[in-house]
PDB file of C-alpha atoms in Angstrom:
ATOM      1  CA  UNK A   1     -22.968  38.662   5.556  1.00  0.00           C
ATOM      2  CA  UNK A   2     -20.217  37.732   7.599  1.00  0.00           C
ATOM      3  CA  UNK A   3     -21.074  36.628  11.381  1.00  0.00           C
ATOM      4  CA  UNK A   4     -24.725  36.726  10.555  1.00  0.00           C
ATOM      5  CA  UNK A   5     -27.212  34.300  11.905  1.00  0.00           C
ATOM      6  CA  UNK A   6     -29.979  33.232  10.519  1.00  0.00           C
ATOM      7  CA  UNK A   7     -32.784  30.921  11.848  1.00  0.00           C
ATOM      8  CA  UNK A   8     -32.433  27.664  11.302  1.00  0.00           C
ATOM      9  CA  UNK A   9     -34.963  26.073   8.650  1.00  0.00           C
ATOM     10  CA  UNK A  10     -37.490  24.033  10.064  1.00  0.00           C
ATOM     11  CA  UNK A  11     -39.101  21.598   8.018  1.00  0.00           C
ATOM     12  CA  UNK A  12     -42.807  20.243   9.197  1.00  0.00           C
ATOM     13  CA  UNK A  13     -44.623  17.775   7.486  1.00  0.00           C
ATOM     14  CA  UNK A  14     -48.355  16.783   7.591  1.00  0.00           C
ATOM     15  CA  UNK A  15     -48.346  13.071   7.204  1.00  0.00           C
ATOM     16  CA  UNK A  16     -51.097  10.355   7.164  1.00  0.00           C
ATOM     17  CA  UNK A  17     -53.541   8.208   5.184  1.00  0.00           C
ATOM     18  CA  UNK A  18     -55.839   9.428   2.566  1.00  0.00           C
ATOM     19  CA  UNK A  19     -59.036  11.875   3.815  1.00  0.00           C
ATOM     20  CA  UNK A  20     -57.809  13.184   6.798  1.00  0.00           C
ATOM     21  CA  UNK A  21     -57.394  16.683   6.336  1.00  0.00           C
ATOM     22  CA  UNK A  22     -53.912  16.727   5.434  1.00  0.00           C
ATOM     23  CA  UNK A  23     -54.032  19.939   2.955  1.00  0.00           C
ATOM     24  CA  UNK A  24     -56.230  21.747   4.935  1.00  0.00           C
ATOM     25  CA  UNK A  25     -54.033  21.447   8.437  1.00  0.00           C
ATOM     26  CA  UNK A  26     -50.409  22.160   6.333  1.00  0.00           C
ATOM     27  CA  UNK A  27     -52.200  25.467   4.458  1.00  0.00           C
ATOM     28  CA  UNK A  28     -53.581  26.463   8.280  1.00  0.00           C
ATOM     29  CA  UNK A  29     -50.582  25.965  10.131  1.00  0.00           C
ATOM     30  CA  UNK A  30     -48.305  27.764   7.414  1.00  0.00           C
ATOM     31  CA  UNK A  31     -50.405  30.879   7.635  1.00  0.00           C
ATOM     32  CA  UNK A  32     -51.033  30.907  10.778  1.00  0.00           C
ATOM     33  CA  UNK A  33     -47.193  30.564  11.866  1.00  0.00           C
ATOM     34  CA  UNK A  34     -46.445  32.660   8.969  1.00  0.00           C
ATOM     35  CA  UNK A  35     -44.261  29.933   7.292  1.00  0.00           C
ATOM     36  CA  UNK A  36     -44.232  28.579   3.625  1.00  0.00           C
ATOM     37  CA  UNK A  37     -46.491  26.243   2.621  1.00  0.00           C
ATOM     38  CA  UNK A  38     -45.537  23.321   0.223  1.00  0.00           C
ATOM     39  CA  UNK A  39     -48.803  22.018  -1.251  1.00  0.00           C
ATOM     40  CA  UNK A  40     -48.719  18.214  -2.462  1.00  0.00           C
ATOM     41  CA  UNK A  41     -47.583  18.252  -6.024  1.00  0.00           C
ATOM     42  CA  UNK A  42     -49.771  15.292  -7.036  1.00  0.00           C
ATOM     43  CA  UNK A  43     -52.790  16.911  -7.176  1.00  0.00           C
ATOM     44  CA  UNK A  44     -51.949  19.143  -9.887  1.00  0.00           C
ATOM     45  CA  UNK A  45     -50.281  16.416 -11.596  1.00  0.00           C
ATOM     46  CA  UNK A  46     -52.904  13.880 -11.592  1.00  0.00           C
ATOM     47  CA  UNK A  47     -55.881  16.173 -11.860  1.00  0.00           C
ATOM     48  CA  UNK A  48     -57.932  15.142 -14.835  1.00  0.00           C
ATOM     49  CA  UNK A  49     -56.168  11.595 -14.550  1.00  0.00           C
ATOM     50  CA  UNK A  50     -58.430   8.539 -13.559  1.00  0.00           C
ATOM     51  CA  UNK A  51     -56.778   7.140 -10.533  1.00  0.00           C
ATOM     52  CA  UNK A  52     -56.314   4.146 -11.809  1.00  0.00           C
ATOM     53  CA  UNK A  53     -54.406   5.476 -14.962  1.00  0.00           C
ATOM     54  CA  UNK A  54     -51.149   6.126 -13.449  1.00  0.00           C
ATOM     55  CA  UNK A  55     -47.652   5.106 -13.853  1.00  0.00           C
ATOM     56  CA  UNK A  56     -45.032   4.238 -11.710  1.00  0.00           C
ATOM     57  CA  UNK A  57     -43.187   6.706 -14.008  1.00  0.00           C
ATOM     58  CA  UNK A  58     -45.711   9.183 -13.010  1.00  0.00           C
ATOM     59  CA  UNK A  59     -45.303   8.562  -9.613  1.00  0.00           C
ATOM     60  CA  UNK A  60     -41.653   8.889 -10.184  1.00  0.00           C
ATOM     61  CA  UNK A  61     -41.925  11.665 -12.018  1.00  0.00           C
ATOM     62  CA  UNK A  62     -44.587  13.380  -8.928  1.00  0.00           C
ATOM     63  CA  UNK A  63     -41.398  12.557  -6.217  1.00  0.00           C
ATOM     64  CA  UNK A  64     -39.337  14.391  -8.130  1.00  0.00           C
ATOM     65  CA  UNK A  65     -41.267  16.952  -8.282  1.00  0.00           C
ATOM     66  CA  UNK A  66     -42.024  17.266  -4.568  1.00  0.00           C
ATOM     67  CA  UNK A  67     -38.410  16.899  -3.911  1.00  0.00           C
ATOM     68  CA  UNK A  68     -37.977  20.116  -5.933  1.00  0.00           C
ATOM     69  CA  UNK A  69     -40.866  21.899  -4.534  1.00  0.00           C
ATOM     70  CA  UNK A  70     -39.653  21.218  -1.067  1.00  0.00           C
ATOM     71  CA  UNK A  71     -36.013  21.592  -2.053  1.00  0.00           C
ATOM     72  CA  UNK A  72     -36.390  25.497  -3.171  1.00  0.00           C
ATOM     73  CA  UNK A  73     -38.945  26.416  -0.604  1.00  0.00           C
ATOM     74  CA  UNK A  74     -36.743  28.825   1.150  1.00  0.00           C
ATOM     75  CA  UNK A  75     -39.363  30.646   3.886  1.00  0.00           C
ATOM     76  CA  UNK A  76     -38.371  34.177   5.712  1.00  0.00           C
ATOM     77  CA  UNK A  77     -38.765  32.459   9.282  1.00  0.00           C
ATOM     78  CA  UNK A  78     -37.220  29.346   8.360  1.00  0.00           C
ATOM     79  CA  UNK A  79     -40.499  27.172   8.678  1.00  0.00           C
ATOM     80  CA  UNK A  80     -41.437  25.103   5.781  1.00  0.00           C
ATOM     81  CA  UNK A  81     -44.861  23.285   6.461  1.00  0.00           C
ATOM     82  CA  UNK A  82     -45.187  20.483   3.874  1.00  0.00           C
ATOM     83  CA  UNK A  83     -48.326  18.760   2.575  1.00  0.00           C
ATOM     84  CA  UNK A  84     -46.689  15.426   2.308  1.00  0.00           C
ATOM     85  CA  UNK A  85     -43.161  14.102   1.896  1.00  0.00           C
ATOM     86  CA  UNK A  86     -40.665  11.128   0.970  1.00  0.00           C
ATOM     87  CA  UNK A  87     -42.997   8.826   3.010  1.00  0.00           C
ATOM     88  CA  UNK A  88     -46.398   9.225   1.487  1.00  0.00           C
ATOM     89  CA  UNK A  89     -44.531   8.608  -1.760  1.00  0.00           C
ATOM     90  CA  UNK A  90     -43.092   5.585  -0.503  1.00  0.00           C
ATOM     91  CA  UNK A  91     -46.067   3.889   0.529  1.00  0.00           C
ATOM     92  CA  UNK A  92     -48.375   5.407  -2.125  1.00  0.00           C
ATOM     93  CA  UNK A  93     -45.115   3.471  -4.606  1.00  0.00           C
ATOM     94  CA  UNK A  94     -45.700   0.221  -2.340  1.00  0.00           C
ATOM     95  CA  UNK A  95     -48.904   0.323  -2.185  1.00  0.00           C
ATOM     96  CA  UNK A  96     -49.876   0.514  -5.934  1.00  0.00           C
ATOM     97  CA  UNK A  97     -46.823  -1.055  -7.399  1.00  0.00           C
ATOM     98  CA  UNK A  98     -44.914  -3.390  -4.662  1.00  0.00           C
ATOM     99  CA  UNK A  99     -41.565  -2.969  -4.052  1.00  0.00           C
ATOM    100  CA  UNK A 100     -40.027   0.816  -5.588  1.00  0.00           C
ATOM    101  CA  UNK A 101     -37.024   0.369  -7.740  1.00  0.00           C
ATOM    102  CA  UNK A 102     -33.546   1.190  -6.866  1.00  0.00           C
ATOM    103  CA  UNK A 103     -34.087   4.689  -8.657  1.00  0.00           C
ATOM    104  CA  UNK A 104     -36.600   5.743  -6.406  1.00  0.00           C
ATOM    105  CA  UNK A 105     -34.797   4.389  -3.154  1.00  0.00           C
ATOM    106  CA  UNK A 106     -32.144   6.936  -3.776  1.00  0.00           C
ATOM    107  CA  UNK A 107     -34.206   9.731  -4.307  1.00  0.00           C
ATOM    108  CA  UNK A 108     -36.084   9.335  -1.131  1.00  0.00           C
ATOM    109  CA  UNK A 109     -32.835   8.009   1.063  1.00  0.00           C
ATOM    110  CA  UNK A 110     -31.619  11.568  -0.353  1.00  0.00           C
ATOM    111  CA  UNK A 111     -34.636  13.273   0.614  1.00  0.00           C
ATOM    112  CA  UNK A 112     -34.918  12.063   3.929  1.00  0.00           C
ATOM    113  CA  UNK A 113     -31.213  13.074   4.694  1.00  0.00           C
ATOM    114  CA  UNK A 114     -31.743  16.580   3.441  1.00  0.00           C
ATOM    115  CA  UNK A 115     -32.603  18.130   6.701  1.00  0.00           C
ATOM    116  CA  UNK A 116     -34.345  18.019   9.953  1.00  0.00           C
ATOM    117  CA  UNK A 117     -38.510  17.362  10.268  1.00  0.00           C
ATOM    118  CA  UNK A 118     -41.114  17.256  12.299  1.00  0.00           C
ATOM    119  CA  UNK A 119     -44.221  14.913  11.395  1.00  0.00           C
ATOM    120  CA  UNK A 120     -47.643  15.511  12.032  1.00  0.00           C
ATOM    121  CA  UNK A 121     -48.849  12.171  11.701  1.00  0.00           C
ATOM    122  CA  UNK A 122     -52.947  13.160  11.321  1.00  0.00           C
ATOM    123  CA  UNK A 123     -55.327  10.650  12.796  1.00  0.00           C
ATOM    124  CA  UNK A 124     -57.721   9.369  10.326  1.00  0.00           C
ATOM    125  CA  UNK A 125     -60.681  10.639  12.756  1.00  0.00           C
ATOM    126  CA  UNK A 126     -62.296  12.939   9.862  1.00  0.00           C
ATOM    127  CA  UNK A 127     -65.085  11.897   7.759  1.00  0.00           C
ATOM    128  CA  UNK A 128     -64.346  10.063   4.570  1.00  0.00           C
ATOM    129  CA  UNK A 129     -64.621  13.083   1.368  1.00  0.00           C
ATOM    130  CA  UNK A 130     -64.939  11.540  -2.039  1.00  0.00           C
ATOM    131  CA  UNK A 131     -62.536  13.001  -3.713  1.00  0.00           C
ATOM    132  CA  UNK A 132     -61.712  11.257  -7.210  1.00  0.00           C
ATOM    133  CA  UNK A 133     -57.821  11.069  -6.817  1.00  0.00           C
ATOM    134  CA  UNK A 134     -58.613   8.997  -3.393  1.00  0.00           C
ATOM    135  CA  UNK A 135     -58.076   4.995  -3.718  1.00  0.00           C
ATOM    136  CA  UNK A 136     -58.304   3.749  -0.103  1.00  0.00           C
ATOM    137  CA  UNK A 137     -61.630   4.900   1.889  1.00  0.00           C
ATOM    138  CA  UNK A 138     -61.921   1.048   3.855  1.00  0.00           C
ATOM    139  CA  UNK A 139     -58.163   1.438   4.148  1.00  0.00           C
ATOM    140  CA  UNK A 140     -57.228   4.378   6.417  1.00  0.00           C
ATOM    141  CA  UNK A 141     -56.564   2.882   9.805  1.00  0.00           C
ATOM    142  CA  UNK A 142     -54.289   0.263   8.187  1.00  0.00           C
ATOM    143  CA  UNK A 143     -52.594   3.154   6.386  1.00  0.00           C
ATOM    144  CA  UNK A 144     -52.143   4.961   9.005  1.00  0.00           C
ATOM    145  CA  UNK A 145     -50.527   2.188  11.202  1.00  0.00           C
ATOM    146  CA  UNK A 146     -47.805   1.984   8.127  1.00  0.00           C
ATOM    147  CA  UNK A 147     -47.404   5.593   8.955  1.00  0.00           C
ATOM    148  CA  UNK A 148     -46.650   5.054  12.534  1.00  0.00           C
ATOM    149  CA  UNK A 149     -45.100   2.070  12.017  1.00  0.00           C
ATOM    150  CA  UNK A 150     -42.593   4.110   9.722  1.00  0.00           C
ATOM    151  CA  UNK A 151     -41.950   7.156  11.352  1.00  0.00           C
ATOM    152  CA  UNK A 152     -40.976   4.721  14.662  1.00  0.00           C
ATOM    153  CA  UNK A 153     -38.576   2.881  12.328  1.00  0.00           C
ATOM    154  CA  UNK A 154     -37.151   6.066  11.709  1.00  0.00           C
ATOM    155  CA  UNK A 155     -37.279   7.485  15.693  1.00  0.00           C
ATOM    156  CA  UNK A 156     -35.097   4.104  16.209  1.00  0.00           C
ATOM    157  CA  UNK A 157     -32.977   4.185  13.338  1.00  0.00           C
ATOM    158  CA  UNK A 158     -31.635   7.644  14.689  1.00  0.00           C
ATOM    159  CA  UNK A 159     -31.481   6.676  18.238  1.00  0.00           C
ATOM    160  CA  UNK A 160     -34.284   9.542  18.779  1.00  0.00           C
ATOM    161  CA  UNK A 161     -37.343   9.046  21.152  1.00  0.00           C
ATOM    162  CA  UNK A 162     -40.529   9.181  18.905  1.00  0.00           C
ATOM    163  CA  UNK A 163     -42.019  12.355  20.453  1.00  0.00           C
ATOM    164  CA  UNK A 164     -38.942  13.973  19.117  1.00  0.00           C
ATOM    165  CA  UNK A 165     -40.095  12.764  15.344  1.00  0.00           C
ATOM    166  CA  UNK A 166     -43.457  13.051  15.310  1.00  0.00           C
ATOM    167  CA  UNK A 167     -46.901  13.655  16.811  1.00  0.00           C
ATOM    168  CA  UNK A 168     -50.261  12.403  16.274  1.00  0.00           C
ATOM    169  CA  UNK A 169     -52.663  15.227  15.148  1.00  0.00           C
ATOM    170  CA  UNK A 170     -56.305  14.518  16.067  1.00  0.00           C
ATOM    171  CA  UNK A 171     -59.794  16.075  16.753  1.00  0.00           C
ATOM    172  CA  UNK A 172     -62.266  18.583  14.236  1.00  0.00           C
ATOM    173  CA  UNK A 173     -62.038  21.539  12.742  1.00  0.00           C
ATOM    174  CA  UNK A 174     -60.548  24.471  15.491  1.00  0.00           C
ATOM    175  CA  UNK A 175     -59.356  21.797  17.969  1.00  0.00           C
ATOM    176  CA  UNK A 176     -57.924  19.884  15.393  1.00  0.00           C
ATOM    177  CA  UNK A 177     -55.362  22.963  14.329  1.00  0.00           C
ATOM    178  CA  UNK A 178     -54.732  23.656  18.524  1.00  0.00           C
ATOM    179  CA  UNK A 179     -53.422  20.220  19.005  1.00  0.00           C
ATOM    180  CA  UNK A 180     -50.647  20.647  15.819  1.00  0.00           C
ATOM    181  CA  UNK A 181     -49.932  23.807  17.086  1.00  0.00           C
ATOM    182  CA  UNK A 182     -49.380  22.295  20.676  1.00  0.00           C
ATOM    183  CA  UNK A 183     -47.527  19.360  19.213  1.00  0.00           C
ATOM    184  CA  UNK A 184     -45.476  22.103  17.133  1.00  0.00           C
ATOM    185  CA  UNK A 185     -44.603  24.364  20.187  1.00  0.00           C
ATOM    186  CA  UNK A 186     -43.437  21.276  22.071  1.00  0.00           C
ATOM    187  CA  UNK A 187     -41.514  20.023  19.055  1.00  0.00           C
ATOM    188  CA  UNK A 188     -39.565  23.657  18.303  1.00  0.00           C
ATOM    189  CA  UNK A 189     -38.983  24.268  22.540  1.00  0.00           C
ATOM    190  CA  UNK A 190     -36.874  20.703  22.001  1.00  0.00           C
TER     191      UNK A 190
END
């Protein structure tokens, strides 16, 4: 309707290396803020798969995917809490297959761009859970570093401080969920 306002969507995502409750912490925030929750396409996609019998057509074909997923998620509130994004993608591509093609570039140059977010960047302070679609259990603090590493490259490349981008998520189980809600509240008062 004419003159109507409507909330502004709000897009958090739960970011970080493999194992450290990154599912659990998007599907908790989302109901407990009462927002939509985006869970990580790849699961479905690769369940049943070896890990090591992937694609990077697969991979591809799992960005698109989450671009979709993320692209119609429209919530009443205007919070959209995602379980991962353009930049688990990226360095899942790099970190598998080197260098992503021009093809993939686009999609997540596009993605980025598509509106405003809010990382969670969680701490790899959990224990390690097997999990058969999990490749890098020695490598989680050099993972997460990329993360950081990233998401500052991204604070800079917008002229943004950092705290405005992200947060680091850490601790177990209830205290774990209080600090992303803290980090959230801070993030939404601006």
């Amino acid at each position: 309707m004419p003159g109507e306002r409507h909330p502004p969507r709000r897009v958090v995502v739960v970011t970080g290396p493999e194992s450290c409750g990154k599912s659990t912490l998007a599907h908790d925030l989302a109901a407990d803020r009462g927002g939509i929750w985006v869970a990580e396409v790849a699961r479905d996609y690769l369940t049943g798969a070896p890990s090591t019998g992937y694609t990077p057509q697969d991979l591809l074909h799992i960005a698109q995917r989450q671009y979709a997923a993320e692209t119609c998620a429209h919530p009443a509130d205007g919070l959209t809490i995602l379980d991962t994004d353009a930049l688990v993608l990226e360095l899942w591509w790099r970190e598998r297959f080197g260098a992503p093609p021009p093809t993939f570039l686009d999609l997540l140059d596009r993605w980025l761009a598509q509106r405003p977010r809010y990382y969670l960047l969680c701490q790899p302070d959990l224990p390690w859970e097997r999990d058969p679609l999990r490749e890098h259990s020695a490598e989680r603090e050099r993972l997460y570093d990329w993360h950081e590493r990233r998401l500052q490259g991204l604070a800079d490349a917008a002229a943004m401080p950092a705290q405005a981008l992200y947060g680091v998520v850490s601790g177990r189980g209830p205290a774990r969920l209080d600090c992303a809600r803290g980090l959230l509240a801070a993030w939404e008062r601006g």
